[in-house]
Structures are given as C-alpha cells and as structure tokens.
mmCIF file with all atom_site columns, C-alpha atoms in Angstrom:
data_model
loop_
_atom_site.group_PDB
_atom_site.id
_atom_site.type_symbol
_atom_site.label_atom_id
_atom_site.label_alt_id
_atom_site.label_comp_id
_atom_site.label_asym_id
_atom_site.label_entity_id
_atom_site.label_seq_id
_atom_site.pdbx_PDB_ins_code
_atom_site.Cartn_x
_atom_site.Cartn_y
_atom_site.Cartn_z
_atom_site.occupancy
_atom_site.B_iso_or_equiv
_atom_site.pdbx_formal_charge
_atom_site.auth_seq_id
_atom_site.auth_comp_id
_atom_site.auth_asym_id
_atom_site.auth_atom_id
_atom_site.pdbx_PDB_model_num
ATOM 1   C CA . UNK R 1 1   ? -27.308 -18.770 24.000 1.00 34.00 ? 1   UNK R CA 1
ATOM 2   C CA . UNK R 1 2   ? -24.659 -16.069 23.334 1.00 38.00 ? 2   UNK R CA 1
ATOM 3   C CA . UNK R 1 3   ? -23.065 -16.534 26.723 1.00 39.00 ? 3   UNK R CA 1
ATOM 4   C CA . UNK R 1 4   ? -22.295 -20.285 26.291 1.00 42.00 ? 4   UNK R CA 1
ATOM 5   C CA . UNK R 1 5   ? -18.551 -20.803 26.146 1.00 45.00 ? 5   UNK R CA 1
ATOM 6   C CA . UNK R 1 6   ? -17.637 -17.373 27.430 1.00 54.00 ? 6   UNK R CA 1
ATOM 7   C CA . UNK R 1 7   ? -15.211 -17.252 30.244 1.00 69.00 ? 7   UNK R CA 1
ATOM 8   C CA . UNK R 1 8   ? -15.153 -13.606 31.044 1.00 83.00 ? 8   UNK R CA 1
ATOM 9   C CA . UNK R 1 9   ? -14.937 -12.436 34.557 1.00 91.00 ? 9   UNK R CA 1
ATOM 10  C CA . UNK R 1 10  ? -18.357 -12.027 36.008 1.00 93.00 ? 10  UNK R CA 1
ATOM 11  C CA . UNK R 1 11  ? -19.856 -9.877  38.762 1.00 95.00 ? 11  UNK R CA 1
ATOM 12  C CA . UNK R 1 12  ? -23.298 -10.439 40.188 1.00 95.00 ? 12  UNK R CA 1
ATOM 13  C CA . UNK R 1 13  ? -24.821 -7.771  42.455 1.00 96.00 ? 13  UNK R CA 1
ATOM 14  C CA . UNK R 1 14  ? -28.186 -6.925  43.916 1.00 96.00 ? 14  UNK R CA 1
ATOM 15  C CA . UNK R 1 15  ? -29.992 -3.867  42.735 1.00 97.00 ? 15  UNK R CA 1
ATOM 16  C CA . UNK R 1 16  ? -28.978 -0.844  44.873 1.00 97.00 ? 16  UNK R CA 1
ATOM 17  C CA . UNK R 1 17  ? -25.546 -2.245  45.746 1.00 96.00 ? 17  UNK R CA 1
ATOM 18  C CA . UNK R 1 18  ? -22.315 -0.565  44.505 1.00 96.00 ? 18  UNK R CA 1
ATOM 19  C CA . UNK R 1 19  ? -20.322 -2.408  41.910 1.00 97.00 ? 19  UNK R CA 1
ATOM 20  C CA . UNK R 1 20  ? -16.603 -2.376  41.297 1.00 97.00 ? 20  UNK R CA 1
ATOM 21  C CA . UNK R 1 21  ? -15.122 -3.644  38.075 1.00 96.00 ? 21  UNK R CA 1
ATOM 22  C CA . UNK R 1 22  ? -11.408 -4.043  37.788 1.00 95.00 ? 22  UNK R CA 1
ATOM 23  C CA . UNK R 1 23  ? -9.006  -3.915  34.888 1.00 94.00 ? 23  UNK R CA 1
ATOM 24  C CA . UNK R 1 24  ? -5.237  -4.554  34.672 1.00 93.00 ? 24  UNK R CA 1
ATOM 25  C CA . UNK R 1 25  ? -3.304  -3.025  31.874 1.00 90.00 ? 25  UNK R CA 1
ATOM 26  C CA . UNK R 1 26  ? 0.189   -3.947  30.781 1.00 84.00 ? 26  UNK R CA 1
ATOM 27  C CA . UNK R 1 27  ? 1.543   -1.024  28.806 1.00 87.00 ? 27  UNK R CA 1
ATOM 28  C CA . UNK R 1 28  ? 3.246   1.544   31.084 1.00 87.00 ? 28  UNK R CA 1
ATOM 29  C CA . UNK R 1 29  ? 3.303   3.956   28.169 1.00 85.00 ? 29  UNK R CA 1
ATOM 30  C CA . UNK R 1 30  ? -0.572  4.145   28.113 1.00 87.00 ? 30  UNK R CA 1
ATOM 31  C CA . UNK R 1 31  ? -1.635  7.594   28.921 1.00 86.00 ? 31  UNK R CA 1
ATOM 32  C CA . UNK R 1 32  ? -5.336  7.578   28.405 1.00 89.00 ? 32  UNK R CA 1
ATOM 33  C CA . UNK R 1 33  ? -8.021  5.148   29.605 1.00 92.00 ? 33  UNK R CA 1
ATOM 34  C CA . UNK R 1 34  ? -11.642 4.637   28.868 1.00 93.00 ? 34  UNK R CA 1
ATOM 35  C CA . UNK R 1 35  ? -14.440 2.495   30.143 1.00 95.00 ? 35  UNK R CA 1
ATOM 36  C CA . UNK R 1 36  ? -17.094 1.181   27.747 1.00 96.00 ? 36  UNK R CA 1
ATOM 37  C CA . UNK R 1 37  ? -20.408 -0.600  28.330 1.00 97.00 ? 37  UNK R CA 1
ATOM 38  C CA . UNK R 1 38  ? -21.734 -3.088  25.884 1.00 97.00 ? 38  UNK R CA 1
ATOM 39  C CA . UNK R 1 39  ? -25.323 -4.288  26.196 1.00 96.00 ? 39  UNK R CA 1
ATOM 40  C CA . UNK R 1 40  ? -26.474 -7.438  24.523 1.00 94.00 ? 40  UNK R CA 1
ATOM 41  C CA . UNK R 1 41  ? -26.768 -7.112  20.712 1.00 93.00 ? 41  UNK R CA 1
ATOM 42  C CA . UNK R 1 42  ? -25.425 -3.545  20.743 1.00 95.00 ? 42  UNK R CA 1
ATOM 43  C CA . UNK R 1 43  ? -22.147 -1.746  20.162 1.00 96.00 ? 43  UNK R CA 1
ATOM 44  C CA . UNK R 1 44  ? -19.913 -0.561  23.027 1.00 96.00 ? 44  UNK R CA 1
ATOM 45  C CA . UNK R 1 45  ? -20.974 2.744   24.541 1.00 95.00 ? 45  UNK R CA 1
ATOM 46  C CA . UNK R 1 46  ? -18.616 5.264   26.117 1.00 93.00 ? 46  UNK R CA 1
ATOM 47  C CA . UNK R 1 47  ? -18.979 5.591   29.901 1.00 95.00 ? 47  UNK R CA 1
ATOM 48  C CA . UNK R 1 48  ? -16.100 7.675   31.265 1.00 95.00 ? 48  UNK R CA 1
ATOM 49  C CA . UNK R 1 49  ? -12.425 8.352   30.536 1.00 93.00 ? 49  UNK R CA 1
ATOM 50  C CA . UNK R 1 50  ? -9.333  9.400   32.530 1.00 94.00 ? 50  UNK R CA 1
ATOM 51  C CA . UNK R 1 51  ? -5.829  10.674  31.587 1.00 91.00 ? 51  UNK R CA 1
ATOM 52  C CA . UNK R 1 52  ? -2.706  9.421   33.223 1.00 91.00 ? 52  UNK R CA 1
ATOM 53  C CA . UNK R 1 53  ? -2.093  12.712  35.037 1.00 92.00 ? 53  UNK R CA 1
ATOM 54  C CA . UNK R 1 54  ? -5.178  11.988  37.114 1.00 95.00 ? 54  UNK R CA 1
ATOM 55  C CA . UNK R 1 55  ? -6.008  9.200   39.551 1.00 96.00 ? 55  UNK R CA 1
ATOM 56  C CA . UNK R 1 56  ? -9.728  9.718   39.960 1.00 97.00 ? 56  UNK R CA 1
ATOM 57  C CA . UNK R 1 57  ? -12.557 11.018  37.818 1.00 97.00 ? 57  UNK R CA 1
ATOM 58  C CA . UNK R 1 58  ? -16.240 11.126  38.671 1.00 97.00 ? 58  UNK R CA 1
ATOM 59  C CA . UNK R 1 59  ? -19.290 11.021  36.428 1.00 95.00 ? 59  UNK R CA 1
ATOM 60  C CA . UNK R 1 60  ? -22.909 10.449  37.104 1.00 93.00 ? 60  UNK R CA 1
ATOM 61  C CA . UNK R 1 61  ? -23.082 7.364   39.287 1.00 96.00 ? 61  UNK R CA 1
ATOM 62  C CA . UNK R 1 62  ? -19.698 6.191   38.021 1.00 98.00 ? 62  UNK R CA 1
ATOM 63  C CA . UNK R 1 63  ? -16.196 6.761   39.305 1.00 98.00 ? 63  UNK R CA 1
ATOM 64  C CA . UNK R 1 64  ? -13.010 5.632   37.587 1.00 97.00 ? 64  UNK R CA 1
ATOM 65  C CA . UNK R 1 65  ? -9.777  5.145   39.659 1.00 97.00 ? 65  UNK R CA 1
ATOM 66  C CA . UNK R 1 66  ? -6.348  4.797   38.150 1.00 96.00 ? 66  UNK R CA 1
ATOM 67  C CA . UNK R 1 67  ? -3.310  3.389   39.915 1.00 95.00 ? 67  UNK R CA 1
ATOM 68  C CA . UNK R 1 68  ? -0.402  3.758   37.609 1.00 93.00 ? 68  UNK R CA 1
ATOM 69  C CA . UNK R 1 69  ? 1.993   2.132   40.078 1.00 93.00 ? 69  UNK R CA 1
ATOM 70  C CA . UNK R 1 70  ? 0.384   -1.218  39.737 1.00 93.00 ? 70  UNK R CA 1
ATOM 71  C CA . UNK R 1 71  ? -1.190  -0.556  36.329 1.00 93.00 ? 71  UNK R CA 1
ATOM 72  C CA . UNK R 1 72  ? -4.723  -0.944  37.536 1.00 94.00 ? 72  UNK R CA 1
ATOM 73  C CA . UNK R 1 73  ? -8.000  0.688   36.573 1.00 95.00 ? 73  UNK R CA 1
ATOM 74  C CA . UNK R 1 74  ? -11.323 0.397   38.240 1.00 96.00 ? 74  UNK R CA 1
ATOM 75  C CA . UNK R 1 75  ? -14.886 1.452   37.514 1.00 97.00 ? 75  UNK R CA 1
ATOM 76  C CA . UNK R 1 76  ? -17.172 1.931   40.419 1.00 98.00 ? 76  UNK R CA 1
ATOM 77  C CA . UNK R 1 77  ? -20.924 2.108   39.792 1.00 98.00 ? 77  UNK R CA 1
ATOM 78  C CA . UNK R 1 78  ? -23.008 3.525   42.615 1.00 97.00 ? 78  UNK R CA 1
ATOM 79  C CA . UNK R 1 79  ? -26.626 2.196   43.372 1.00 97.00 ? 79  UNK R CA 1
ATOM 80  C CA . UNK R 1 80  ? -26.393 -0.335  40.577 1.00 97.00 ? 80  UNK R CA 1
ATOM 81  C CA . UNK R 1 81  ? -29.567 -0.764  38.556 1.00 96.00 ? 81  UNK R CA 1
ATOM 82  C CA . UNK R 1 82  ? -30.847 -3.670  36.373 1.00 96.00 ? 82  UNK R CA 1
ATOM 83  C CA . UNK R 1 83  ? -30.165 -1.438  33.371 1.00 96.00 ? 83  UNK R CA 1
ATOM 84  C CA . UNK R 1 84  ? -26.493 -1.551  34.227 1.00 97.00 ? 84  UNK R CA 1
ATOM 85  C CA . UNK R 1 85  ? -26.307 -5.205  33.355 1.00 97.00 ? 85  UNK R CA 1
ATOM 86  C CA . UNK R 1 86  ? -23.852 -5.456  30.466 1.00 97.00 ? 86  UNK R CA 1
ATOM 87  C CA . UNK R 1 87  ? -20.295 -6.389  29.476 1.00 97.00 ? 87  UNK R CA 1
ATOM 88  C CA . UNK R 1 88  ? -17.871 -3.601  30.645 1.00 97.00 ? 88  UNK R CA 1
ATOM 89  C CA . UNK R 1 89  ? -14.592 -3.037  28.853 1.00 95.00 ? 89  UNK R CA 1
ATOM 90  C CA . UNK R 1 90  ? -11.612 -0.971  29.730 1.00 94.00 ? 90  UNK R CA 1
ATOM 91  C CA . UNK R 1 91  ? -9.516  0.395   26.940 1.00 92.00 ? 91  UNK R CA 1
ATOM 92  C CA . UNK R 1 92  ? -6.190  2.120   26.763 1.00 90.00 ? 92  UNK R CA 1
ATOM 93  C CA . UNK R 1 93  ? -4.294  4.304   24.345 1.00 85.00 ? 93  UNK R CA 1
ATOM 94  C CA . UNK R 1 94  ? -0.549  4.131   24.385 1.00 74.00 ? 94  UNK R CA 1
ATOM 95  C CA . UNK R 1 95  ? 0.146   7.314   22.516 1.00 66.00 ? 95  UNK R CA 1
ATOM 96  C CA . UNK R 1 96  ? 3.290   7.643   20.437 1.00 60.00 ? 96  UNK R CA 1
ATOM 97  C CA . UNK R 1 97  ? 3.198   5.458   17.381 1.00 58.00 ? 97  UNK R CA 1
ATOM 98  C CA . UNK R 1 98  ? 0.053   3.795   18.786 1.00 57.00 ? 98  UNK R CA 1
ATOM 99  C CA . UNK R 1 99  ? -1.745  7.137   18.857 1.00 59.00 ? 99  UNK R CA 1
ATOM 100 C CA . UNK R 1 100 ? -5.371  6.630   17.912 1.00 66.00 ? 100 UNK R CA 1
ATOM 101 C CA . UNK R 1 101 ? -5.378  2.977   18.502 1.00 76.00 ? 101 UNK R CA 1
ATOM 102 C CA . UNK R 1 102 ? -7.485  1.898   21.475 1.00 84.00 ? 102 UNK R CA 1
ATOM 103 C CA . UNK R 1 103 ? -6.670  -1.448  22.907 1.00 87.00 ? 103 UNK R CA 1
ATOM 104 C CA . UNK R 1 104 ? -9.570  -3.086  24.632 1.00 91.00 ? 104 UNK R CA 1
ATOM 105 C CA . UNK R 1 105 ? -9.321  -5.376  27.677 1.00 90.00 ? 105 UNK R CA 1
ATOM 106 C CA . UNK R 1 106 ? -11.031 -8.656  28.180 1.00 89.00 ? 106 UNK R CA 1
ATOM 107 C CA . UNK R 1 107 ? -14.386 -7.433  29.451 1.00 93.00 ? 107 UNK R CA 1
ATOM 108 C CA . UNK R 1 108 ? -16.365 -8.245  32.630 1.00 95.00 ? 108 UNK R CA 1
ATOM 109 C CA . UNK R 1 109 ? -19.928 -9.359  32.674 1.00 95.00 ? 109 UNK R CA 1
ATOM 110 C CA . UNK R 1 110 ? -22.070 -7.437  35.199 1.00 97.00 ? 110 UNK R CA 1
ATOM 111 C CA . UNK R 1 111 ? -25.363 -8.913  36.187 1.00 96.00 ? 111 UNK R CA 1
ATOM 112 C CA . UNK R 1 112 ? -27.743 -6.889  38.433 1.00 96.00 ? 112 UNK R CA 1
ATOM 113 C CA . UNK R 1 113 ? -30.576 -8.823  40.138 1.00 94.00 ? 113 UNK R CA 1
ATOM 114 C CA . UNK R 1 114 ? -33.663 -6.916  41.033 1.00 90.00 ? 114 UNK R CA 1
ATOM 115 C CA . UNK X 2 1   ? -31.584 8.972   13.499 1.00 66.00 ? 1   UNK X CA 1
ATOM 116 C CA . UNK X 2 2   ? -28.955 6.447   14.141 1.00 70.00 ? 2   UNK X CA 1
ATOM 117 C CA . UNK X 2 3   ? -25.489 8.052   14.498 1.00 92.00 ? 3   UNK X CA 1
ATOM 118 C CA . UNK X 2 4   ? -23.471 5.170   13.163 1.00 97.00 ? 4   UNK X CA 1
ATOM 119 C CA . UNK X 2 5   ? -25.297 2.707   11.017 1.00 97.00 ? 5   UNK X CA 1
ATOM 120 C CA . UNK X 2 6   ? -23.954 -0.358  9.425  1.00 97.00 ? 6   UNK X CA 1
ATOM 121 C CA . UNK X 2 7   ? -25.544 -2.897  7.091  1.00 97.00 ? 7   UNK X CA 1
ATOM 122 C CA . UNK X 2 8   ? -26.277 -5.699  6.995  1.00 97.00 ? 8   UNK X CA 1
ATOM 123 C CA . UNK X 2 9   ? -26.831 -6.579  10.613 1.00 96.00 ? 9   UNK X CA 1
ATOM 124 C CA . UNK X 2 10  ? -26.606 -10.277 9.898  1.00 97.00 ? 10  UNK X CA 1
ATOM 125 C CA . UNK X 2 11  ? -24.690 -12.076 7.163  1.00 97.00 ? 11  UNK X CA 1
ATOM 126 C CA . UNK X 2 12  ? -24.522 -15.818 6.652  1.00 97.00 ? 12  UNK X CA 1
ATOM 127 C CA . UNK X 2 13  ? -22.436 -17.084 3.818  1.00 97.00 ? 13  UNK X CA 1
ATOM 128 C CA . UNK X 2 14  ? -20.317 -20.012 2.558  1.00 97.00 ? 14  UNK X CA 1
ATOM 129 C CA . UNK X 2 15  ? -16.534 -20.282 2.796  1.00 97.00 ? 15  UNK X CA 1
ATOM 130 C CA . UNK X 2 16  ? -14.841 -18.815 -0.258 1.00 97.00 ? 16  UNK X CA 1
ATOM 131 C CA . UNK X 2 17  ? -17.434 -16.108 -0.966 1.00 97.00 ? 17  UNK X CA 1
ATOM 132 C CA . UNK X 2 18  ? -16.863 -12.373 -1.011 1.00 97.00 ? 18  UNK X CA 1
ATOM 133 C CA . UNK X 2 19  ? -19.013 -10.113 1.047  1.00 97.00 ? 19  UNK X CA 1
ATOM 134 C CA . UNK X 2 20  ? -19.181 -6.407  1.979  1.00 97.00 ? 20  UNK X CA 1
ATOM 135 C CA . UNK X 2 21  ? -20.361 -4.517  5.054  1.00 98.00 ? 21  UNK X CA 1
ATOM 136 C CA . UNK X 2 22  ? -21.251 -0.890  4.788  1.00 98.00 ? 22  UNK X CA 1
ATOM 137 C CA . UNK X 2 23  ? -21.042 1.799   7.392  1.00 98.00 ? 23  UNK X CA 1
ATOM 138 C CA . UNK X 2 24  ? -22.196 5.422   7.461  1.00 97.00 ? 24  UNK X CA 1
ATOM 139 C CA . UNK X 2 25  ? -21.968 8.028   10.211 1.00 97.00 ? 25  UNK X CA 1
ATOM 140 C CA . UNK X 2 26  ? -24.026 11.212  10.314 1.00 96.00 ? 26  UNK X CA 1
ATOM 141 C CA . UNK X 2 27  ? -22.013 12.819  13.192 1.00 93.00 ? 27  UNK X CA 1
ATOM 142 C CA . UNK X 2 28  ? -19.741 14.842  10.991 1.00 92.00 ? 28  UNK X CA 1
ATOM 143 C CA . UNK X 2 29  ? -16.703 13.005  12.517 1.00 91.00 ? 29  UNK X CA 1
ATOM 144 C CA . UNK X 2 30  ? -13.335 12.877  10.774 1.00 89.00 ? 30  UNK X CA 1
ATOM 145 C CA . UNK X 2 31  ? -12.239 9.399   11.822 1.00 90.00 ? 31  UNK X CA 1
ATOM 146 C CA . UNK X 2 32  ? -13.870 5.974   11.294 1.00 93.00 ? 32  UNK X CA 1
ATOM 147 C CA . UNK X 2 33  ? -12.785 2.503   12.364 1.00 93.00 ? 33  UNK X CA 1
ATOM 148 C CA . UNK X 2 34  ? -13.503 -1.143  11.855 1.00 95.00 ? 34  UNK X CA 1
ATOM 149 C CA . UNK X 2 35  ? -13.238 -3.430  14.940 1.00 95.00 ? 35  UNK X CA 1
ATOM 150 C CA . UNK X 2 36  ? -13.645 -7.185  15.115 1.00 96.00 ? 36  UNK X CA 1
ATOM 151 C CA . UNK X 2 37  ? -15.256 -8.881  18.128 1.00 96.00 ? 37  UNK X CA 1
ATOM 152 C CA . UNK X 2 38  ? -14.725 -12.598 18.347 1.00 93.00 ? 38  UNK X CA 1
ATOM 153 C CA . UNK X 2 39  ? -16.814 -15.216 20.197 1.00 90.00 ? 39  UNK X CA 1
ATOM 154 C CA . UNK X 2 40  ? -15.013 -14.455 23.515 1.00 89.00 ? 40  UNK X CA 1
ATOM 155 C CA . UNK X 2 41  ? -16.061 -10.763 23.180 1.00 91.00 ? 41  UNK X CA 1
ATOM 156 C CA . UNK X 2 42  ? -12.545 -9.673  22.488 1.00 92.00 ? 42  UNK X CA 1
ATOM 157 C CA . UNK X 2 43  ? -12.561 -6.425  20.569 1.00 93.00 ? 43  UNK X CA 1
ATOM 158 C CA . UNK X 2 44  ? -9.615  -5.734  18.294 1.00 92.00 ? 44  UNK X CA 1
ATOM 159 C CA . UNK X 2 45  ? -9.027  -2.788  15.987 1.00 91.00 ? 45  UNK X CA 1
ATOM 160 C CA . UNK X 2 46  ? -8.660  -3.598  12.214 1.00 93.00 ? 46  UNK X CA 1
ATOM 161 C CA . UNK X 2 47  ? -8.492  -0.273  10.386 1.00 91.00 ? 47  UNK X CA 1
ATOM 162 C CA . UNK X 2 48  ? -8.876  3.427   10.938 1.00 90.00 ? 48  UNK X CA 1
ATOM 163 C CA . UNK X 2 49  ? -9.394  6.164   8.347  1.00 90.00 ? 49  UNK X CA 1
ATOM 164 C CA . UNK X 2 50  ? -9.066  9.878   9.017  1.00 87.00 ? 50  UNK X CA 1
ATOM 165 C CA . UNK X 2 51  ? -10.618 12.110  6.390  1.00 85.00 ? 51  UNK X CA 1
ATOM 166 C CA . UNK X 2 52  ? -10.597 9.223   3.894  1.00 84.00 ? 52  UNK X CA 1
ATOM 167 C CA . UNK X 2 53  ? -6.941  8.408   4.547  1.00 87.00 ? 53  UNK X CA 1
ATOM 168 C CA . UNK X 2 54  ? -5.909  5.051   5.942  1.00 89.00 ? 54  UNK X CA 1
ATOM 169 C CA . UNK X 2 55  ? -3.997  5.703   9.213  1.00 86.00 ? 55  UNK X CA 1
ATOM 170 C CA . UNK X 2 56  ? -4.158  2.396   11.086 1.00 82.00 ? 56  UNK X CA 1
ATOM 171 C CA . UNK X 2 57  ? -3.905  -0.982  9.482  1.00 84.00 ? 57  UNK X CA 1
ATOM 172 C CA . UNK X 2 58  ? -3.377  -3.724  11.973 1.00 84.00 ? 58  UNK X CA 1
ATOM 173 C CA . UNK X 2 59  ? -2.051  -7.119  10.992 1.00 76.00 ? 59  UNK X CA 1
ATOM 174 C CA . UNK X 2 60  ? -5.195  -7.961  9.003  1.00 85.00 ? 60  UNK X CA 1
ATOM 175 C CA . UNK X 2 61  ? -5.111  -10.434 6.013  1.00 90.00 ? 61  UNK X CA 1
ATOM 176 C CA . UNK X 2 62  ? -5.191  -8.614  2.736  1.00 91.00 ? 62  UNK X CA 1
ATOM 177 C CA . UNK X 2 63  ? -8.445  -10.401 1.981  1.00 95.00 ? 63  UNK X CA 1
ATOM 178 C CA . UNK X 2 64  ? -9.923  -7.526  3.985  1.00 95.00 ? 64  UNK X CA 1
ATOM 179 C CA . UNK X 2 65  ? -10.074 -4.250  2.157  1.00 94.00 ? 65  UNK X CA 1
ATOM 180 C CA . UNK X 2 66  ? -11.533 -1.148  3.655  1.00 94.00 ? 66  UNK X CA 1
ATOM 181 C CA . UNK X 2 67  ? -12.800 1.672   1.386  1.00 94.00 ? 67  UNK X CA 1
ATOM 182 C CA . UNK X 2 68  ? -13.697 5.194   2.371  1.00 94.00 ? 68  UNK X CA 1
ATOM 183 C CA . UNK X 2 69  ? -15.468 7.037   -0.495 1.00 93.00 ? 69  UNK X CA 1
ATOM 184 C CA . UNK X 2 70  ? -15.954 10.065  1.703  1.00 93.00 ? 70  UNK X CA 1
ATOM 185 C CA . UNK X 2 71  ? -15.455 10.747  5.418  1.00 90.00 ? 71  UNK X CA 1
ATOM 186 C CA . UNK X 2 72  ? -19.009 9.790   6.333  1.00 95.00 ? 72  UNK X CA 1
ATOM 187 C CA . UNK X 2 73  ? -18.609 6.320   4.895  1.00 96.00 ? 73  UNK X CA 1
ATOM 188 C CA . UNK X 2 74  ? -16.295 3.397   5.549  1.00 96.00 ? 74  UNK X CA 1
ATOM 189 C CA . UNK X 2 75  ? -17.050 0.045   3.944  1.00 97.00 ? 75  UNK X CA 1
ATOM 190 C CA . UNK X 2 76  ? -15.327 -3.257  4.540  1.00 97.00 ? 76  UNK X CA 1
ATOM 191 C CA . UNK X 2 77  ? -14.987 -5.888  1.726  1.00 97.00 ? 77  UNK X CA 1
ATOM 192 C CA . UNK X 2 78  ? -13.873 -9.331  2.537  1.00 97.00 ? 78  UNK X CA 1
ATOM 193 C CA . UNK X 2 79  ? -12.657 -11.766 -0.141 1.00 96.00 ? 79  UNK X CA 1
ATOM 194 C CA . UNK X 2 80  ? -12.421 -15.533 0.024  1.00 97.00 ? 80  UNK X CA 1
ATOM 195 C CA . UNK X 2 81  ? -14.140 -15.785 3.363  1.00 97.00 ? 81  UNK X CA 1
ATOM 196 C CA . UNK X 2 82  ? -12.850 -18.322 5.895  1.00 97.00 ? 82  UNK X CA 1
ATOM 197 C CA . UNK X 2 83  ? -14.481 -19.910 8.934  1.00 96.00 ? 83  UNK X CA 1
ATOM 198 C CA . UNK X 2 84  ? -12.285 -17.839 11.217 1.00 95.00 ? 84  UNK X CA 1
ATOM 199 C CA . UNK X 2 85  ? -13.730 -14.697 9.827  1.00 96.00 ? 85  UNK X CA 1
ATOM 200 C CA . UNK X 2 86  ? -16.955 -15.388 11.687 1.00 97.00 ? 86  UNK X CA 1
ATOM 201 C CA . UNK X 2 87  ? -17.302 -12.590 14.170 1.00 97.00 ? 87  UNK X CA 1
ATOM 202 C CA . UNK X 2 88  ? -19.241 -9.409  14.886 1.00 98.00 ? 88  UNK X CA 1
ATOM 203 C CA . UNK X 2 89  ? -17.735 -6.469  13.013 1.00 98.00 ? 89  UNK X CA 1
ATOM 204 C CA . UNK X 2 90  ? -18.231 -3.086  14.477 1.00 97.00 ? 90  UNK X CA 1
ATOM 205 C CA . UNK X 2 91  ? -17.898 0.191   12.718 1.00 97.00 ? 91  UNK X CA 1
ATOM 206 C CA . UNK X 2 92  ? -17.128 3.254   14.876 1.00 94.00 ? 92  UNK X CA 1
ATOM 207 C CA . UNK X 2 93  ? -16.420 6.947   14.530 1.00 93.00 ? 93  UNK X CA 1
ATOM 208 C CA . UNK X 2 94  ? -14.825 9.711   16.482 1.00 89.00 ? 94  UNK X CA 1
ATOM 209 C CA . UNK X 2 95  ? -14.451 13.407  16.141 1.00 84.00 ? 95  UNK X CA 1
ATOM 210 C CA . UNK X 2 96  ? -10.677 13.117  16.151 1.00 72.00 ? 96  UNK X CA 1
ATOM 211 C CA . UNK X 2 97  ? -8.243  10.293  16.505 1.00 64.00 ? 97  UNK X CA 1
ATOM 212 C CA . UNK X 2 98  ? -8.953  8.258   19.631 1.00 59.00 ? 98  UNK X CA 1
ATOM 213 C CA . UNK X 2 99  ? -6.430  9.391   22.154 1.00 55.00 ? 99  UNK X CA 1
ATOM 214 C CA . UNK X 2 100 ? -7.352  13.047  21.923 1.00 59.00 ? 100 UNK X CA 1
ATOM 215 C CA . UNK X 2 101 ? -10.731 11.787  23.034 1.00 63.00 ? 101 UNK X CA 1
ATOM 216 C CA . UNK X 2 102 ? -11.543 8.155   23.446 1.00 63.00 ? 102 UNK X CA 1
ATOM 217 C CA . UNK X 2 103 ? -15.234 8.643   22.748 1.00 81.00 ? 103 UNK X CA 1
ATOM 218 C CA . UNK X 2 104 ? -15.771 6.305   19.843 1.00 88.00 ? 104 UNK X CA 1
ATOM 219 C CA . UNK X 2 105 ? -19.338 6.021   18.710 1.00 92.00 ? 105 UNK X CA 1
ATOM 220 C CA . UNK X 2 106 ? -20.036 2.397   17.653 1.00 95.00 ? 106 UNK X CA 1
ATOM 221 C CA . UNK X 2 107 ? -22.628 0.939   15.329 1.00 97.00 ? 107 UNK X CA 1
ATOM 222 C CA . UNK X 2 108 ? -24.745 -1.952  16.355 1.00 96.00 ? 108 UNK X CA 1
ATOM 223 C CA . UNK X 2 109 ? -22.537 -4.512  14.712 1.00 97.00 ? 109 UNK X CA 1
ATOM 224 C CA . UNK X 2 110 ? -22.728 -6.851  11.783 1.00 98.00 ? 110 UNK X CA 1
ATOM 225 C CA . UNK X 2 111 ? -22.656 -10.497 12.720 1.00 97.00 ? 111 UNK X CA 1
ATOM 226 C CA . UNK X 2 112 ? -20.905 -12.484 10.040 1.00 97.00 ? 112 UNK X CA 1
ATOM 227 C CA . UNK X 2 113 ? -21.247 -16.287 10.047 1.00 97.00 ? 113 UNK X CA 1
ATOM 228 C CA . UNK X 2 114 ? -19.192 -18.259 7.626  1.00 97.00 ? 114 UNK X CA 1
ATOM 229 C CA . UNK X 2 115 ? -20.350 -21.843 7.039  1.00 96.00 ? 115 UNK X CA 1
#
C-alpha cells in the first residue's frame, strides 16, 4: 500500500484523546509558520498559522504553539476524531529573499482509533 | 466546483517521453505554484508564478518548463522523463505570495509514474 516504506514519525491515539504533533525547524530567520493536513489521496489543506511575534494561536479544536528559543512548533488537536487521521505537515516561511517560498517539514502520520 | 483542479490525476509513461500536467484555479488568486511530493511524502516547491510572472524557480532541471497563459492557469511540461521524476505533483494557489498569508489551496495532485 501507499504507506509501505514510509518512515515518517507516527502518532496513534484513541478517539476523544488530545493529540500533540511536534515540528522542529532550523531557520532562525523564519517568521511565519503554518500547519497543513493531508488526507490520503488529497492535497494538503491549511489548518492554522502563526507569526513569529506570537507564541500561541487557537482555532477550532486546534492550538499552535511556537517556541522560537528552541525553534519548535507544535499542533495540539483537542478531542481527536477519526476524521483527523491524516499526515500533518508544518511549513515555514523565511521571509527576505525566500519570501513566498514555503518550506515543508517531514510530516507526521496521525492515526485515530475509534 | 473544485477550487484548484489539475489533470490528469494519474499518468503512467515510459522513460524519455514528454508529458504535461494542467492546472486551473477558479479562486481569482494571483499566485500559483507547483510542488513535488516524493515517495517519502516530502513536499518541495518547484515553481511559483505571480500574475503570469515567474517569481520562484527552485533548482529544477530545465526539462521542467512551467507555463502560465493567464493567472488562472499554470501548466507543467516535462521533457525526456526520467525514473526519478515519478512523484505526485501538486498545483496550488494563494491570494498573494505565501508569507503574507500561508493559505495555499492545493489541487488533488497528479501521480506521475515513469517506467
């Protein structure tokens, strides 16, 4: 199947649990961060974004936390549902000459068990 | 109506052939992109056009040639296909350059398999 040979980080949770997906970035010049969700056979879909002048942003059932000191980003999903099962990507924009160029992270596979 | 549509969804071809993937967006966006996703799910930008003008051209072999006839369309032509070109190619659009807002709207992808 499509997953054979993939070595992405994986997270398995039970329905109703909270999920935390982590992302490390390397470019200290990055000033804008986004989380995307990609379901099987589909394109990535925007979830939530955060600018570097913030350390937390909340959406509907999702929260993004940014720690610039250690260059770490996390996505928290409350009351995870089976429909949340997907690959989650963080992306960063470095600004400057890289303006407009989103760099995507490795991706994490989230599996939610009913 | 699909916001970003790309055709074909699947493409199987022999090495050395030339193929094209078409993309159209009906969101009225100014900026369009091509991304390549490899077998490990790694997504990498290839090209970006803003109002039909090429603004991002990553280190992509010149066998890949994007063309934007108008701001609603961005096509990708690939010459002399190689095995390593096998991937899923995603078209995307955004209202302005990603960075002002990161909300890229992606198509469903075109899976290219080179035999």
